Coordinates of N, CA, C and O in Angstrom, one line a residue:
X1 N 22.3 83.2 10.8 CA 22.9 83.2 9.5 C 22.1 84.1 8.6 O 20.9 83.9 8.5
X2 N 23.0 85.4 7.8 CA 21.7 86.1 6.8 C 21.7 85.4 5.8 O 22.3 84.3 5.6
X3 N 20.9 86.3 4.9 CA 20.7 86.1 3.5 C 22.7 86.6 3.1 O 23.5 87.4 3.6
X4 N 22.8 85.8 2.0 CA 23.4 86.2 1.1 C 23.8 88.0 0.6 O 22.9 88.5 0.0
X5 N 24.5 88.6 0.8 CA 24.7 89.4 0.5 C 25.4 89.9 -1.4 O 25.8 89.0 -2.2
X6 N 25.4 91.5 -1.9 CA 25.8 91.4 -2.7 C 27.3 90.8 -2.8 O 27.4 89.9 -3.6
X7 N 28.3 91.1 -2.0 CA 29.6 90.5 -2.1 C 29.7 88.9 -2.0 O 30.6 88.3 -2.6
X8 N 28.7 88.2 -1.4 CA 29.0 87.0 -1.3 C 28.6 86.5 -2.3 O 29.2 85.5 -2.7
X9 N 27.2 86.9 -3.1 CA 26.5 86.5 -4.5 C 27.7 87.0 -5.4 O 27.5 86.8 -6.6
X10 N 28.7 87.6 -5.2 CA 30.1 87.7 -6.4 C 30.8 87.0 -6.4 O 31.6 86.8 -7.4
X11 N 30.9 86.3 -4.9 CA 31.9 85.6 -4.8 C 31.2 84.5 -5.4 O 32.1 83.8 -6.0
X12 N 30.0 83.9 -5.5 CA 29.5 82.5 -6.1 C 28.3 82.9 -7.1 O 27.1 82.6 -7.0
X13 N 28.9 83.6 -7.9 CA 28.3 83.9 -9.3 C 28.8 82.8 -10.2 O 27.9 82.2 -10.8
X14 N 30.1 82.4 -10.6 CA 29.9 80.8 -11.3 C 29.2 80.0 -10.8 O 28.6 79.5 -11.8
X15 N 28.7 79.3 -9.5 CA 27.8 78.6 -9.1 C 26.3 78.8 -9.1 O 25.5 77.9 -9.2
X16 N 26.2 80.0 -9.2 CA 24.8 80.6 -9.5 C 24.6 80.9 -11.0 O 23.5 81.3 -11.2
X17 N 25.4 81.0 -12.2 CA 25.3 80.7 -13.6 C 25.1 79.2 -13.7 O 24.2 78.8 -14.5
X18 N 25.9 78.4 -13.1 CA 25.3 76.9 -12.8 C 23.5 76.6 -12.9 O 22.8 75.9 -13.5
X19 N 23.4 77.3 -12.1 CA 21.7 77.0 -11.5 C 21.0 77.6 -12.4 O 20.1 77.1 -13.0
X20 N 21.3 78.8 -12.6 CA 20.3 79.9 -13.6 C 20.2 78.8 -14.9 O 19.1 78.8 -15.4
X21 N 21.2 77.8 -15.4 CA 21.1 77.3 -16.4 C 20.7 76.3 -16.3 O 20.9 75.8 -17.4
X22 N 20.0 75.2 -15.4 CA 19.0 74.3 -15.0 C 17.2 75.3 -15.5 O 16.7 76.3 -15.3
X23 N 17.0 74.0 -16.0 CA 15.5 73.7 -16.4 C 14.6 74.3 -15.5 O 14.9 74.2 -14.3
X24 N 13.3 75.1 -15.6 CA 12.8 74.7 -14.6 C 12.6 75.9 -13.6 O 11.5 76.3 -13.3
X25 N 13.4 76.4 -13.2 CA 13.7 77.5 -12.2 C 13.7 79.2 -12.8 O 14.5 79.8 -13.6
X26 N 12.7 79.7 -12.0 CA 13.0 81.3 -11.9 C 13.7 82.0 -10.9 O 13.2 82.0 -9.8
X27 N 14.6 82.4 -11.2 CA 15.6 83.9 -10.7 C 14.9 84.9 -10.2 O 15.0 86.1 -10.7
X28 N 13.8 84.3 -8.9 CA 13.4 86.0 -8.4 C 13.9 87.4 -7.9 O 13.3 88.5 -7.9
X29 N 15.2 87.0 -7.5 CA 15.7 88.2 -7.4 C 17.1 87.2 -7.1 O 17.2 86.2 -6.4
X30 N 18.1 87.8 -7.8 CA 19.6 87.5 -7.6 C 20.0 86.5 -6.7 O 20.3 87.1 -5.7
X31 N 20.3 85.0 -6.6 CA 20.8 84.4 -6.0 C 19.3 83.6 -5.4 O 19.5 82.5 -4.9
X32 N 18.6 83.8 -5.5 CA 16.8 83.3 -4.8 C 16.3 82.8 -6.2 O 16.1 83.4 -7.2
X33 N 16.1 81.0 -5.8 CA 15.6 80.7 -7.4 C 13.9 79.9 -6.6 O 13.7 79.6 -5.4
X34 N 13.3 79.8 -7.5 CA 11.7 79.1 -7.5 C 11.9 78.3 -8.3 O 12.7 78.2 -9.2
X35 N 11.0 77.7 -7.9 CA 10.2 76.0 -8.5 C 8.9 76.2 -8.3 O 8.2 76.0 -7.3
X36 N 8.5 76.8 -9.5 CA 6.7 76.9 -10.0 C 6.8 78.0 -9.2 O 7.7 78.8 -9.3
X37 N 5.4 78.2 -8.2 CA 5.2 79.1 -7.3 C 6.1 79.0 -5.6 O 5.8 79.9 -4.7
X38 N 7.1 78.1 -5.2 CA 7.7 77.8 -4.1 C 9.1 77.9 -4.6 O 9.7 77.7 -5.7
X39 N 9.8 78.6 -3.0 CA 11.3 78.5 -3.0 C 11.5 77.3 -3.4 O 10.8 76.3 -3.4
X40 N 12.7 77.6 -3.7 CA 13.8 76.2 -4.1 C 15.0 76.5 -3.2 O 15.1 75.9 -2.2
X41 N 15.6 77.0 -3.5 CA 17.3 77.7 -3.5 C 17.5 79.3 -3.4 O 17.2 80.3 -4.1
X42 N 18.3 79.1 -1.9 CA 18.9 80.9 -1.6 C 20.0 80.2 -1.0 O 20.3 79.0 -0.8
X43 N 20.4 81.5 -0.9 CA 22.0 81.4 -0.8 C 22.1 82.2 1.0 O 21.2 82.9 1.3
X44 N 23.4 82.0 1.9 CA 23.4 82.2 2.9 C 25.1 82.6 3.3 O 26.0 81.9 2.7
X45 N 25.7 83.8 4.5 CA 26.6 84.0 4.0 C 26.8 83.9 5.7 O 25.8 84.2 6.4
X46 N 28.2 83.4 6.5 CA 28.0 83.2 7.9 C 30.1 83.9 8.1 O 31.0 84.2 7.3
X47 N 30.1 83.8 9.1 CA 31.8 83.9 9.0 C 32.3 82.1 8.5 O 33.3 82.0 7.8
X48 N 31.4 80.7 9.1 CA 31.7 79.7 8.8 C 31.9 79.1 7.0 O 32.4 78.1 6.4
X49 N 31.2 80.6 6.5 CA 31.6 80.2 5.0 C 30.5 80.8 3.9 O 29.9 81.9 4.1
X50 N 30.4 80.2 2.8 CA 28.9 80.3 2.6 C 28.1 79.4 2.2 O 28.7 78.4 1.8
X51 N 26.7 79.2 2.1 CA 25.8 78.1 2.1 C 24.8 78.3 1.6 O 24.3 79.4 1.5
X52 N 24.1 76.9 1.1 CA 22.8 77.2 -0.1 C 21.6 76.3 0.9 O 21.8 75.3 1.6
X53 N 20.8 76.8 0.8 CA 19.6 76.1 1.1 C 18.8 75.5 0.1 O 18.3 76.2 -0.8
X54 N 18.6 74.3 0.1 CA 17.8 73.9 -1.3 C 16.7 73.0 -0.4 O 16.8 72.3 0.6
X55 N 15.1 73.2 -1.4 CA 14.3 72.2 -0.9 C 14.4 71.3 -1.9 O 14.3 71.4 -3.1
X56 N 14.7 69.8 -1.0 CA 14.4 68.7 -2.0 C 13.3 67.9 -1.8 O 12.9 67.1 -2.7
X57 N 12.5 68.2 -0.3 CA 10.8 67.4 -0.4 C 10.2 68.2 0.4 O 10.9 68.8 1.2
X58 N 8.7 68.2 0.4 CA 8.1 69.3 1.5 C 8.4 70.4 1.3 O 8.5 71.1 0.3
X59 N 8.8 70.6 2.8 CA 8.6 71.8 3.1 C 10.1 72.3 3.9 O 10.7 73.3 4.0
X60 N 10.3 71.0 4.2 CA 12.4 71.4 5.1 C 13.0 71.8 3.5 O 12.7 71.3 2.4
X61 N 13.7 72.5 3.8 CA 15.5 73.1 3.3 C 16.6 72.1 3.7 O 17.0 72.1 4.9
X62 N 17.0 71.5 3.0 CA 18.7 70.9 3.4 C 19.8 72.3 3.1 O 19.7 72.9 2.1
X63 N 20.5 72.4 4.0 CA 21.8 73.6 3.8 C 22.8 72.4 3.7 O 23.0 71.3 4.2
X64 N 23.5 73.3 2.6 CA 24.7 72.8 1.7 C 25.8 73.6 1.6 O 25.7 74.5 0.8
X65 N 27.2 73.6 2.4 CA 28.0 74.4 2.4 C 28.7 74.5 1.3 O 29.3 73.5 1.0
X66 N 28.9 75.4 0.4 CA 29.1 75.7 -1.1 C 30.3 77.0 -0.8 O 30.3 78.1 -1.3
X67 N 31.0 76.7 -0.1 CA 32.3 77.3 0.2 C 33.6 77.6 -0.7 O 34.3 78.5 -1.0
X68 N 33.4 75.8 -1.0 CA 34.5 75.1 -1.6 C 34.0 74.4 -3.1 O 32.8 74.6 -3.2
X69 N 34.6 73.7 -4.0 CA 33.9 73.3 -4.7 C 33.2 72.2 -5.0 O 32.4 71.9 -5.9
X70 N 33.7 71.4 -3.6 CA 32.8 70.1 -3.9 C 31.9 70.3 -3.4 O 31.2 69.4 -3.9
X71 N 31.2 71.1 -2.5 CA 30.1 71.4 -2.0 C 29.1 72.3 -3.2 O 27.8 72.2 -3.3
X72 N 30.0 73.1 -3.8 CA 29.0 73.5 -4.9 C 28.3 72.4 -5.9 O 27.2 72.2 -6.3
X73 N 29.7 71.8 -6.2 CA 29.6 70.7 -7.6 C 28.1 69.7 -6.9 O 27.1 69.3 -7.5
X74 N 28.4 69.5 -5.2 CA 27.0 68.4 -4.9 C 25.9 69.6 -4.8 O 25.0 69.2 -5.5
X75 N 25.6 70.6 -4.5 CA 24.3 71.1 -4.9 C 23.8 71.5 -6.2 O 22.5 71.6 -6.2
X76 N 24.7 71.7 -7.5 CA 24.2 71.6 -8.6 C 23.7 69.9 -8.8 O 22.8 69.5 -9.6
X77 N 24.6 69.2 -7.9 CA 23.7 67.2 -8.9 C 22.5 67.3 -7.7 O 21.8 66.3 -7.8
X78 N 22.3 67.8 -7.0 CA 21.1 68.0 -5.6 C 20.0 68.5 -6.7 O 19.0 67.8 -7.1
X79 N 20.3 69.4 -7.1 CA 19.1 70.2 -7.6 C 18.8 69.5 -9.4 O 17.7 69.2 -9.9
X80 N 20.1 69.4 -10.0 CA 19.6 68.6 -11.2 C 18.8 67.3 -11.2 O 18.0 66.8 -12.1
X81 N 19.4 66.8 -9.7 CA 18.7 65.4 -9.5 C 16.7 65.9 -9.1 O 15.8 65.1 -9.3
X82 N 16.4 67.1 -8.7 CA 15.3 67.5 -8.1 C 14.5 68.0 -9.4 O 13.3 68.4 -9.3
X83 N 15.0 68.1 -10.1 CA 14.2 68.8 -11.4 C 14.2 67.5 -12.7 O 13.5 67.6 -13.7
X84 N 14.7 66.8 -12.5 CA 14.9 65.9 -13.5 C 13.2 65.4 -13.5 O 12.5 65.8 -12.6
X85 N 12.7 64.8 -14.5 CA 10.9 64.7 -14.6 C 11.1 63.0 -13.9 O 10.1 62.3 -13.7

């Protein structure tokens, strides 16, 4: 599965104005967000769809299929729930 591509980061640019507007997080480069000095969230583009990787402890990534909308709507409350103090 690659990275995200430019066409697929167009296709989930409302979802990614979602995230840019959470607390907390830097936009190192288009679609790739940080938490302090560590990834958080990238985006992933497959023929099965497309998908977010988010860390929510450690060091694993949970992938989150963000295809559709309910899958986006649960990784924005994934990651608001992860930033919340």
């Amino acid at each position: 599965m690659k990275h995200a591509g430019p066409q697929a980061l167009d296709r989930l640019e409302p979802l990614i104005a979602q995230i840019r507007a959470l607390p907390g997080l830097v936009e190192k480069q288009r679609g790739t967000f940080y938490r302090k000095s560590r990834a958080f969230l990238h985006f992933h583009e497959d023929p099965k769809g497309l998908f977010a990787d988010i860390r929510l402890e450690g060091d694993d990534f949970e992938r989150i299929d963000v295809t559709g909308a309910d899958g986006a709507d649960r990784l924005v409350a994934m990651a608001r729930a992860c930033l919340e103090p």
